[in-house]
Amino acid sequence: MREDDFSINSFDDLKGKTVVLTYTAANEYYVTNKWNEEHGRPFKIIFESTRALGCEDIASGKADAMVSMIRDLEGFNKEYDAHLRIVEPAVYNSDTYYMFNKQTGAELRDTFDAALQELKDDGTLKRLSLEWLGGDFTAK
C-alpha cells in the first residue's frame, strides 16, 4: 500500500477495499484469492498487465494494496517511484525447493546442496541477496 497509508495491516483490514494483482499464475494470486474466498470476498481483486500499472493504481487510489514478495518492494519504489510500504508480518511464507530427477539427479542434487551450503557458510549468498535483492532473504 502507499507509504503514508497505515490503515491496512492484514487481509482483515482490506474489507471494502481493492487489491491489484498482475497475474493469476503466481503465489500472490493464490494466497490472496484463497483468503478472500474463505472469508466471503470482503475485498475486490482487480488485475493489471504490468507491475508498473499496479503501482500506478495504488498511487491514484484505484487500488489500495497489492500482494507481493517483500524483496520486490525496494524494486517497485526505485523503478516506478511507487512510494509503497510493506506490511509485516507477512501474510504468507513459503520455502523454495529445487527439483531434480529422482532416477538420475541424486549426484547433481548432492553437488548442488554442497555448493549452496558453501555459499551460505562463507557469506556469499547473503552478500548477493543484499546486493541484488535489497535485503538478506537467506536468514532461514
PDB file of C-alpha atoms in Angstrom:
ATOM      1  CA  MET A   1       0.000   0.000   0.000  1.00  0.00           C
ATOM      2  CA  ARG A   2       1.018   3.636  -0.137  1.00  0.00           C
ATOM      3  CA  GLU A   3       3.794   4.527   2.276  1.00  0.00           C
ATOM      4  CA  ASP A   4       1.505   7.021   4.051  1.00  0.00           C
ATOM      5  CA  ASP A   5      -1.418   4.568   4.449  1.00  0.00           C
ATOM      6  CA  PHE A   6      -1.353   2.884   7.845  1.00  0.00           C
ATOM      7  CA  SER A   7      -4.958   1.678   7.743  1.00  0.00           C
ATOM      8  CA  ILE A   8      -4.038  -1.735   6.308  1.00  0.00           C
ATOM      9  CA  ASN A   9      -2.089  -4.190   8.411  1.00  0.00           C
ATOM     10  CA  SER A  10      -3.586  -7.521   7.335  1.00  0.00           C
ATOM     11  CA  PHE A  11      -6.085  -9.078   4.948  1.00  0.00           C
ATOM     12  CA  ASP A  12      -8.789  -8.303   7.540  1.00  0.00           C
ATOM     13  CA  ASP A  13      -8.171  -4.572   7.026  1.00  0.00           C
ATOM     14  CA  LEU A  14      -8.931  -4.821   3.286  1.00  0.00           C
ATOM     15  CA  LYS A  15     -12.708  -5.081   3.812  1.00  0.00           C
ATOM     16  CA  GLY A  16     -14.385  -2.847   1.224  1.00  0.00           C
ATOM     17  CA  LYS A  17     -11.056  -2.089  -0.452  1.00  0.00           C
ATOM     18  CA  THR A  18      -9.389  -3.142  -3.706  1.00  0.00           C
ATOM     19  CA  VAL A  19      -6.292  -5.296  -4.241  1.00  0.00           C
ATOM     20  CA  VAL A  20      -4.433  -5.156  -7.559  1.00  0.00           C
ATOM     21  CA  LEU A  21      -2.594  -8.202  -8.923  1.00  0.00           C
ATOM     22  CA  THR A  22      -0.771  -8.714 -12.192  1.00  0.00           C
ATOM     23  CA  TYR A  23      -1.338 -12.392 -12.995  1.00  0.00           C
ATOM     24  CA  THR A  24      -3.172 -15.467 -11.801  1.00  0.00           C
ATOM     25  CA  ALA A  25      -0.309 -17.949 -12.223  1.00  0.00           C
ATOM     26  CA  ALA A  26       1.565 -16.851  -9.110  1.00  0.00           C
ATOM     27  CA  ASN A  27       1.524 -17.494  -5.403  1.00  0.00           C
ATOM     28  CA  GLU A  28       0.369 -13.914  -4.751  1.00  0.00           C
ATOM     29  CA  TYR A  29      -2.892 -14.579  -6.557  1.00  0.00           C
ATOM     30  CA  TYR A  30      -3.409 -17.987  -4.982  1.00  0.00           C
ATOM     31  CA  VAL A  31      -2.914 -16.751  -1.407  1.00  0.00           C
ATOM     32  CA  THR A  32      -4.974 -13.581  -1.896  1.00  0.00           C
ATOM     33  CA  ASN A  33      -7.868 -15.238  -3.720  1.00  0.00           C
ATOM     34  CA  LYS A  34      -7.994 -18.191  -1.327  1.00  0.00           C
ATOM     35  CA  TRP A  35      -8.155 -15.920   1.730  1.00  0.00           C
ATOM     36  CA  ASN A  36     -10.764 -13.719   0.061  1.00  0.00           C
ATOM     37  CA  GLU A  37     -12.940 -16.728  -0.872  1.00  0.00           C
ATOM     38  CA  GLU A  38     -12.681 -18.270   2.585  1.00  0.00           C
ATOM     39  CA  HIS A  39     -13.817 -15.003   4.200  1.00  0.00           C
ATOM     40  CA  GLY A  40     -16.803 -14.179   1.983  1.00  0.00           C
ATOM     41  CA  ARG A  41     -14.975 -11.973  -0.544  1.00  0.00           C
ATOM     42  CA  PRO A  42     -14.717  -8.837   1.615  1.00  0.00           C
ATOM     43  CA  PHE A  43     -12.403  -7.076  -0.859  1.00  0.00           C
ATOM     44  CA  LYS A  44     -12.301  -6.647  -4.611  1.00  0.00           C
ATOM     45  CA  ILE A  45      -9.456  -8.052  -6.736  1.00  0.00           C
ATOM     46  CA  ILE A  46      -8.537  -6.291  -9.978  1.00  0.00           C
ATOM     47  CA  PHE A  47      -5.826  -7.124 -12.492  1.00  0.00           C
ATOM     48  CA  GLU A  48      -3.282  -5.065 -14.402  1.00  0.00           C
ATOM     49  CA  SER A  49      -0.990  -6.239 -17.174  1.00  0.00           C
ATOM     50  CA  THR A  50       2.197  -4.947 -15.514  1.00  0.00           C
ATOM     51  CA  ARG A  51       3.548  -4.207 -12.053  1.00  0.00           C
ATOM     52  CA  ALA A  52       4.069  -0.578 -13.118  1.00  0.00           C
ATOM     53  CA  LEU A  53       0.335  -0.219 -13.762  1.00  0.00           C
ATOM     54  CA  GLY A  54      -0.393  -1.885 -10.426  1.00  0.00           C
ATOM     55  CA  CYS A  55       1.795   0.689  -8.685  1.00  0.00           C
ATOM     56  CA  GLU A  56       0.014   3.473 -10.585  1.00  0.00           C
ATOM     57  CA  ASP A  57      -3.347   2.084  -9.424  1.00  0.00           C
ATOM     58  CA  ILE A  58      -2.227   2.344  -5.826  1.00  0.00           C
ATOM     59  CA  ALA A  59      -0.809   5.855  -6.292  1.00  0.00           C
ATOM     60  CA  SER A  60      -4.035   7.045  -7.943  1.00  0.00           C
ATOM     61  CA  GLY A  61      -6.339   5.412  -5.394  1.00  0.00           C
ATOM     62  CA  LYS A  62      -7.860   2.983  -7.914  1.00  0.00           C
ATOM     63  CA  ALA A  63      -6.454   0.191  -5.716  1.00  0.00           C
ATOM     64  CA  ASP A  64      -5.489   0.134  -2.063  1.00  0.00           C
ATOM     65  CA  ALA A  65      -2.895  -2.631  -1.959  1.00  0.00           C
ATOM     66  CA  MET A  66      -1.055  -5.360  -3.819  1.00  0.00           C
ATOM     67  CA  VAL A  67       0.307  -8.652  -2.560  1.00  0.00           C
ATOM     68  CA  SER A  68       3.910  -9.324  -3.460  1.00  0.00           C
ATOM     69  CA  MET A  69       7.158 -10.682  -2.112  1.00  0.00           C
ATOM     70  CA  ILE A  70       8.907  -8.399   0.340  1.00  0.00           C
ATOM     71  CA  ARG A  71      12.061  -8.428  -1.766  1.00  0.00           C
ATOM     72  CA  ASP A  72      10.139  -6.772  -4.632  1.00  0.00           C
ATOM     73  CA  LEU A  73       9.201  -3.658  -2.652  1.00  0.00           C
ATOM     74  CA  GLU A  74      12.508  -1.837  -2.988  1.00  0.00           C
ATOM     75  CA  GLY A  75      12.491  -2.505  -6.735  1.00  0.00           C
ATOM     76  CA  PHE A  76       8.966  -1.123  -7.119  1.00  0.00           C
ATOM     77  CA  ASN A  77       9.915   2.006  -5.215  1.00  0.00           C
ATOM     78  CA  LYS A  78      13.092   2.542  -7.246  1.00  0.00           C
ATOM     79  CA  GLU A  79      11.850   1.527 -10.683  1.00  0.00           C
ATOM     80  CA  TYR A  80       8.365   3.040 -10.543  1.00  0.00           C
ATOM     81  CA  ASP A  81       8.856   5.754  -7.884  1.00  0.00           C
ATOM     82  CA  ALA A  82       5.970   3.960  -6.200  1.00  0.00           C
ATOM     83  CA  HIS A  83       6.235   5.142  -2.554  1.00  0.00           C
ATOM     84  CA  LEU A  84       4.946   1.833  -1.234  1.00  0.00           C
ATOM     85  CA  ARG A  85       5.377   0.267   2.176  1.00  0.00           C
ATOM     86  CA  ILE A  86       5.166  -3.347   3.235  1.00  0.00           C
ATOM     87  CA  VAL A  87       3.010  -4.769   5.999  1.00  0.00           C
ATOM     88  CA  GLU A  88       4.568  -7.217   8.403  1.00  0.00           C
ATOM     89  CA  PRO A  89       4.250  -9.904   9.445  1.00  0.00           C
ATOM     90  CA  ALA A  90       3.939 -11.454   6.022  1.00  0.00           C
ATOM     91  CA  VAL A  91       0.526 -12.815   5.052  1.00  0.00           C
ATOM     92  CA  TYR A  92       2.203 -15.973   3.769  1.00  0.00           C
ATOM     93  CA  ASN A  93       5.643 -17.564   3.809  1.00  0.00           C
ATOM     94  CA  SER A  94       6.848 -20.467   1.735  1.00  0.00           C
ATOM     95  CA  ASP A  95      10.060 -22.361   1.227  1.00  0.00           C
ATOM     96  CA  THR A  96      11.961 -22.748  -2.004  1.00  0.00           C
ATOM     97  CA  TYR A  97      12.662 -26.209  -3.301  1.00  0.00           C
ATOM     98  CA  TYR A  98      14.885 -27.301  -6.145  1.00  0.00           C
ATOM     99  CA  MET A  99      13.735 -30.312  -8.117  1.00  0.00           C
ATOM    100  CA  PHE A 100      15.985 -32.968  -9.527  1.00  0.00           C
ATOM    101  CA  ASN A 101      15.184 -36.129 -11.471  1.00  0.00           C
ATOM    102  CA  LYS A 102      14.532 -38.837  -8.910  1.00  0.00           C
ATOM    103  CA  GLN A 103      16.192 -41.523 -11.031  1.00  0.00           C
ATOM    104  CA  THR A 104      19.275 -39.701 -12.301  1.00  0.00           C
ATOM    105  CA  GLY A 105      19.579 -36.481 -10.298  1.00  0.00           C
ATOM    106  CA  ALA A 106      20.962 -37.672  -6.950  1.00  0.00           C
ATOM    107  CA  GLU A 107      24.579 -36.775  -7.738  1.00  0.00           C
ATOM    108  CA  LEU A 108      23.591 -33.373  -9.142  1.00  0.00           C
ATOM    109  CA  ARG A 109      21.359 -32.753  -6.090  1.00  0.00           C
ATOM    110  CA  ASP A 110      24.169 -33.577  -3.671  1.00  0.00           C
ATOM    111  CA  THR A 111      26.648 -31.376  -5.568  1.00  0.00           C
ATOM    112  CA  PHE A 112      24.125 -28.536  -5.679  1.00  0.00           C
ATOM    113  CA  ASP A 113      23.346 -28.845  -1.942  1.00  0.00           C
ATOM    114  CA  ALA A 114      27.063 -28.801  -1.065  1.00  0.00           C
ATOM    115  CA  ALA A 115      27.725 -25.727  -3.241  1.00  0.00           C
ATOM    116  CA  LEU A 116      24.705 -23.906  -1.809  1.00  0.00           C
ATOM    117  CA  GLN A 117      25.811 -24.708   1.739  1.00  0.00           C
ATOM    118  CA  GLU A 118      29.304 -23.400   0.982  1.00  0.00           C
ATOM    119  CA  LEU A 119      27.818 -20.124  -0.343  1.00  0.00           C
ATOM    120  CA  LYS A 120      25.751 -19.803   2.838  1.00  0.00           C
ATOM    121  CA  ASP A 121      28.661 -20.630   5.142  1.00  0.00           C
ATOM    122  CA  ASP A 122      31.118 -18.160   3.618  1.00  0.00           C
ATOM    123  CA  GLY A 123      28.538 -15.336   3.443  1.00  0.00           C
ATOM    124  CA  THR A 124      28.433 -15.133  -0.352  1.00  0.00           C
ATOM    125  CA  LEU A 125      24.715 -15.920  -0.561  1.00  0.00           C
ATOM    126  CA  LYS A 126      23.863 -13.212   1.984  1.00  0.00           C
ATOM    127  CA  ARG A 127      26.088 -10.681   0.183  1.00  0.00           C
ATOM    128  CA  LEU A 128      24.439 -11.460  -3.161  1.00  0.00           C
ATOM    129  CA  SER A 129      20.976 -11.216  -1.605  1.00  0.00           C
ATOM    130  CA  LEU A 130      21.798  -7.796  -0.149  1.00  0.00           C
ATOM    131  CA  GLU A 131      23.337  -6.595  -3.407  1.00  0.00           C
ATOM    132  CA  TRP A 132      20.709  -7.862  -5.848  1.00  0.00           C
ATOM    133  CA  LEU A 133      17.524  -8.180  -3.800  1.00  0.00           C
ATOM    134  CA  GLY A 134      17.979  -5.296  -1.370  1.00  0.00           C
ATOM    135  CA  GLY A 135      17.871  -7.383   1.799  1.00  0.00           C
ATOM    136  CA  ASP A 136      19.022 -10.587   3.425  1.00  0.00           C
ATOM    137  CA  PHE A 137      16.491 -13.158   2.280  1.00  0.00           C
ATOM    138  CA  THR A 138      18.706 -16.071   3.265  1.00  0.00           C
ATOM    139  CA  ALA A 139      18.187 -15.978   7.046  1.00  0.00           C
ATOM    140  CA  LYS A 140      16.344 -19.301   7.150  1.00  0.00           C
TER     141      LYS A 140
END
